[in-house]
mmCIF file of N, CA and C in Angstrom:
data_model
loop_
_atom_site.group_PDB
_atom_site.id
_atom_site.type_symbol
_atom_site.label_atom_id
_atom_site.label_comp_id
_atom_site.label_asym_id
_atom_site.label_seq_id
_atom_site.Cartn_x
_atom_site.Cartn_y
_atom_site.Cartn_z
ATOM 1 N N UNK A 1264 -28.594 -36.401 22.741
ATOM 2 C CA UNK A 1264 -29.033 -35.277 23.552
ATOM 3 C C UNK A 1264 -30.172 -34.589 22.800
ATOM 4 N N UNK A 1265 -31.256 -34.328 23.505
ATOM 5 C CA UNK A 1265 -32.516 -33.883 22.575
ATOM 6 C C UNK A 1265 -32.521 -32.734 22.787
ATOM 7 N N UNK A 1266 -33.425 -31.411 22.143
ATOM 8 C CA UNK A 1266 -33.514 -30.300 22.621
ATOM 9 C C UNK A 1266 -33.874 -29.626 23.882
ATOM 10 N N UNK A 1267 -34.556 -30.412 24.410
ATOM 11 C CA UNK A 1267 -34.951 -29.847 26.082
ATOM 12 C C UNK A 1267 -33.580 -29.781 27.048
ATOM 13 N N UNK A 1268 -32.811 -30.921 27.266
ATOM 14 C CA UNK A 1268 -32.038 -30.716 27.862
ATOM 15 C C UNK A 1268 -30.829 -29.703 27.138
ATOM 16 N N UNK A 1269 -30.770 -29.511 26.269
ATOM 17 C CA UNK A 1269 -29.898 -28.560 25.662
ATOM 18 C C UNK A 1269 -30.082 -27.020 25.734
ATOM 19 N N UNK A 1270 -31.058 -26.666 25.804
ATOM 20 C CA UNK A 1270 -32.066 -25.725 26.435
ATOM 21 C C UNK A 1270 -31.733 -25.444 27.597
ATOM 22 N N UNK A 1271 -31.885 -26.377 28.475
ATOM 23 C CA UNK A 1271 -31.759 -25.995 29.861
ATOM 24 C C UNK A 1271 -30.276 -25.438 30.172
ATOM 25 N N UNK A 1272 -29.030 -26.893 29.634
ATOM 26 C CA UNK A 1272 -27.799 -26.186 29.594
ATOM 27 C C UNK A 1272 -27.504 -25.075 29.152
ATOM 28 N N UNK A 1273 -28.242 -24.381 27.962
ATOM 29 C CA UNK A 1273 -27.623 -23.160 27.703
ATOM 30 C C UNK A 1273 -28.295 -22.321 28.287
ATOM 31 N N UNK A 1274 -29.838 -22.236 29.242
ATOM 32 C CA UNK A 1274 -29.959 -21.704 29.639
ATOM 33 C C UNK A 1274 -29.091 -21.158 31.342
ATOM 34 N N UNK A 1275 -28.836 -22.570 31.762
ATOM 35 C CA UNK A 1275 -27.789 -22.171 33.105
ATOM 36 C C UNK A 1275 -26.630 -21.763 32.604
ATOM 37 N N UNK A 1276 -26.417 -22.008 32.064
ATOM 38 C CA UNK A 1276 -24.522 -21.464 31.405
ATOM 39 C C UNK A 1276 -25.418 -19.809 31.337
ATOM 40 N N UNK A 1277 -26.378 -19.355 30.582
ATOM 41 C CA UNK A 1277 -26.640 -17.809 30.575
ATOM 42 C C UNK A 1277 -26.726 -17.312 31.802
ATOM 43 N N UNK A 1278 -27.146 -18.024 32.419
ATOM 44 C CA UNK A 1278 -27.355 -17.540 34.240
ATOM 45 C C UNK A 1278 -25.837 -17.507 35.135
ATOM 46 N N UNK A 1279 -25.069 -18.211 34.653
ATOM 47 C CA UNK A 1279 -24.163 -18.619 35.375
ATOM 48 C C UNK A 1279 -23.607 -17.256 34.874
ATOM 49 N N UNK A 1280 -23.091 -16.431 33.711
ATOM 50 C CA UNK A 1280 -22.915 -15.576 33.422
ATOM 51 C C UNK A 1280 -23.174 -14.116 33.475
ATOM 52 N N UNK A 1281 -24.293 -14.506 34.086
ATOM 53 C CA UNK A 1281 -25.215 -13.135 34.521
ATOM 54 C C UNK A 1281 -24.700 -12.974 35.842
ATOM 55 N N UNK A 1282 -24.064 -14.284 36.540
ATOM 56 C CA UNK A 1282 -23.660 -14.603 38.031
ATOM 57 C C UNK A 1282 -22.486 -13.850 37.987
ATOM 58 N N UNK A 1283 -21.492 -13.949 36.903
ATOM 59 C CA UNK A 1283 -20.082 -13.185 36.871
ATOM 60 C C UNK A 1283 -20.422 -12.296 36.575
ATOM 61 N N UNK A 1284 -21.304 -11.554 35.747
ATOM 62 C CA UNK A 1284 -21.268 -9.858 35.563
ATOM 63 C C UNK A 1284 -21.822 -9.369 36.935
ATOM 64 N N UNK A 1285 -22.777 -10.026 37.159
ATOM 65 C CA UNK A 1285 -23.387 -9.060 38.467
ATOM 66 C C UNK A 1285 -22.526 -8.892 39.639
ATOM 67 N N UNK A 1286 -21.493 -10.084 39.596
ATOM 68 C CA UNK A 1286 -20.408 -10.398 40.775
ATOM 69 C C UNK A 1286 -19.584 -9.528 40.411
ATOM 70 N N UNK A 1287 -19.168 -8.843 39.149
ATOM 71 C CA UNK A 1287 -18.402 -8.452 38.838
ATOM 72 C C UNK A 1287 -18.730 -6.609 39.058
ATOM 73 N N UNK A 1288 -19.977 -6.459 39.115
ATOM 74 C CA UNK A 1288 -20.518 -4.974 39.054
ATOM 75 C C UNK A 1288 -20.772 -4.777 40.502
ATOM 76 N N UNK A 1289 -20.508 -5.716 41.396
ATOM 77 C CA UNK A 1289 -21.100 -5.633 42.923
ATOM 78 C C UNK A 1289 -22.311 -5.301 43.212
ATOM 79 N N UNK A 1290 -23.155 -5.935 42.219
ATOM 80 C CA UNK A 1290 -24.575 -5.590 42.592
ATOM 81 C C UNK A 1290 -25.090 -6.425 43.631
ATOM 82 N N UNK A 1291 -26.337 -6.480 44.200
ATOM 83 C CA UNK A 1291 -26.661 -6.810 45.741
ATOM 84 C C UNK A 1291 -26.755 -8.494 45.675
ATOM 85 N N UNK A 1292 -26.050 -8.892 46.550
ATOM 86 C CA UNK A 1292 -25.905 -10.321 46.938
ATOM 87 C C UNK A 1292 -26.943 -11.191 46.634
ATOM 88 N N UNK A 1293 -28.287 -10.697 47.124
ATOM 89 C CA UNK A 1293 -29.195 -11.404 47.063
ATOM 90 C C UNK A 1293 -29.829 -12.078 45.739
ATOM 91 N N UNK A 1294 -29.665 -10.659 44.748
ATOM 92 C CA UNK A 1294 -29.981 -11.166 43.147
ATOM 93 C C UNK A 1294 -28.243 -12.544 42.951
ATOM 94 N N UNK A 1295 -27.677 -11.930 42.954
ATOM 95 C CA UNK A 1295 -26.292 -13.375 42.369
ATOM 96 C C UNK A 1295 -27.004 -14.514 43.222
ATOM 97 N N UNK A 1296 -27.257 -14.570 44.541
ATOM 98 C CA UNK A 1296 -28.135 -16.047 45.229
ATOM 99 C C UNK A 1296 -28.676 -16.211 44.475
ATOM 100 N N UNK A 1297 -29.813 -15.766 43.700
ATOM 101 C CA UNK A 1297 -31.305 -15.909 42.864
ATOM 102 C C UNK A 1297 -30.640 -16.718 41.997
ATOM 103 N N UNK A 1298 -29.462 -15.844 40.919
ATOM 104 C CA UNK A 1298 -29.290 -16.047 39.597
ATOM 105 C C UNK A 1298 -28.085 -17.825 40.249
ATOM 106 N N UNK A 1299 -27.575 -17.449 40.511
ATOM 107 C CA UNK A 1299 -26.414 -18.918 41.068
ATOM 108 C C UNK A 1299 -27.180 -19.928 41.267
ATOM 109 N N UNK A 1300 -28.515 -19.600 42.318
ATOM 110 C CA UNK A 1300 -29.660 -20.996 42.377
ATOM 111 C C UNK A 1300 -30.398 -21.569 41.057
ATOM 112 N N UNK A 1301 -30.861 -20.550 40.456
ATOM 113 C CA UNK A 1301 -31.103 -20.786 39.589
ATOM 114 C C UNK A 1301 -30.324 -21.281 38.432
ATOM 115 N N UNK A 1302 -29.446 -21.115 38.322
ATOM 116 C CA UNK A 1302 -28.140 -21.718 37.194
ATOM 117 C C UNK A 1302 -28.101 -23.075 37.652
ATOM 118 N N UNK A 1303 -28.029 -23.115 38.374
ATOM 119 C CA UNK A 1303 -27.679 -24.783 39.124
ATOM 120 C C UNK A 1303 -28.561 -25.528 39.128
ATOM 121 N N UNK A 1304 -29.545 -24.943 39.334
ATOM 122 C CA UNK A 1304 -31.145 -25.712 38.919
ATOM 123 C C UNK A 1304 -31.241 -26.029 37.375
ATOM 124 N N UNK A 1305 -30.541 -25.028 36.642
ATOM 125 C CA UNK A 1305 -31.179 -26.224 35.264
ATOM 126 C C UNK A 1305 -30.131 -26.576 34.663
ATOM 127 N N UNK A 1306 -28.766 -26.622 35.412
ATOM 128 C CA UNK A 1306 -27.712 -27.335 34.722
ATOM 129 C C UNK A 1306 -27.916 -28.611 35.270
ATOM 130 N N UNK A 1307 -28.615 -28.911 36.033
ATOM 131 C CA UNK A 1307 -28.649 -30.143 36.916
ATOM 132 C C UNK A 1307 -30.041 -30.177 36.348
ATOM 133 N N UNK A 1308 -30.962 -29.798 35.698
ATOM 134 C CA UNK A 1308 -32.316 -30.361 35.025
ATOM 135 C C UNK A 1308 -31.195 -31.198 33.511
ATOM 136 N N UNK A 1309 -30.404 -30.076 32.825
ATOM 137 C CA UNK A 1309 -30.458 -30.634 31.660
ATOM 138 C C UNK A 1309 -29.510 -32.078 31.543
ATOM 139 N N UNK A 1310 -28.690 -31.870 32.902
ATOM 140 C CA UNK A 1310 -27.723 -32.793 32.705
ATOM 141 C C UNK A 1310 -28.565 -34.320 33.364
ATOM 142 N N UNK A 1311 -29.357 -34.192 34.162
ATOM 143 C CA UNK A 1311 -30.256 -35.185 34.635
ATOM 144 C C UNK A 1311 -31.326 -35.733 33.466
ATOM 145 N N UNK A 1312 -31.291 -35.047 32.772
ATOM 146 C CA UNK A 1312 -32.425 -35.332 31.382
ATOM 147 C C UNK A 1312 -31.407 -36.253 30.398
ATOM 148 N N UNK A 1313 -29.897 -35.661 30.465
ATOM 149 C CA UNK A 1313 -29.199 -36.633 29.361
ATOM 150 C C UNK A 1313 -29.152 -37.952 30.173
ATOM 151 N N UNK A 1314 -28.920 -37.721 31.274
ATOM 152 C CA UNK A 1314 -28.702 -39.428 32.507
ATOM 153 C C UNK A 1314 -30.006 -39.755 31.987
ATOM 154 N N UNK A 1315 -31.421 -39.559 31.684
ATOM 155 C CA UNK A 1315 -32.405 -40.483 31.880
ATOM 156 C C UNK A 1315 -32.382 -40.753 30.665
ATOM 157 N N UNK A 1316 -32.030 -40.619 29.560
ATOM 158 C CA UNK A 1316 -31.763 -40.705 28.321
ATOM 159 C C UNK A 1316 -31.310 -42.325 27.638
ATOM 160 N N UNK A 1317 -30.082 -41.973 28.576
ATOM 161 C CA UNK A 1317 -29.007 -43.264 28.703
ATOM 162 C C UNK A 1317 -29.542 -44.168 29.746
ATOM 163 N N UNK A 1318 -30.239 -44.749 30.458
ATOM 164 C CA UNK A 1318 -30.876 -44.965 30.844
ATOM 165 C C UNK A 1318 -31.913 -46.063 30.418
#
């Protein structure tokens, strides 16, 4: 696993977290959409980077 994709995972895992506090503070729906899309977008960059890896 190289640094880019490791990067990305810890960057969606931070987002994904920002997803439970904000869910958790009831702040406005639309930011948790933002932050949830975005989490998913680079857990699925970094984990697609280890697949091309192996590959």
């Amino acid at each position: 696993m190289n640094s880019i994709s490791t990067l990305f995972i810890l960057l969606g895992l931070f987002l994904l977290g920002g997803v439970y506090s904000f869910w958790k503070q009831e702040m406005s729906k639309s930011i948790i959409v933002l932050l949830a899309i975005g989490s998913a977008m680079s857990l699925a960059a970094g984990i697609l980077r280890i697949e091309g890896l192996w590959t």
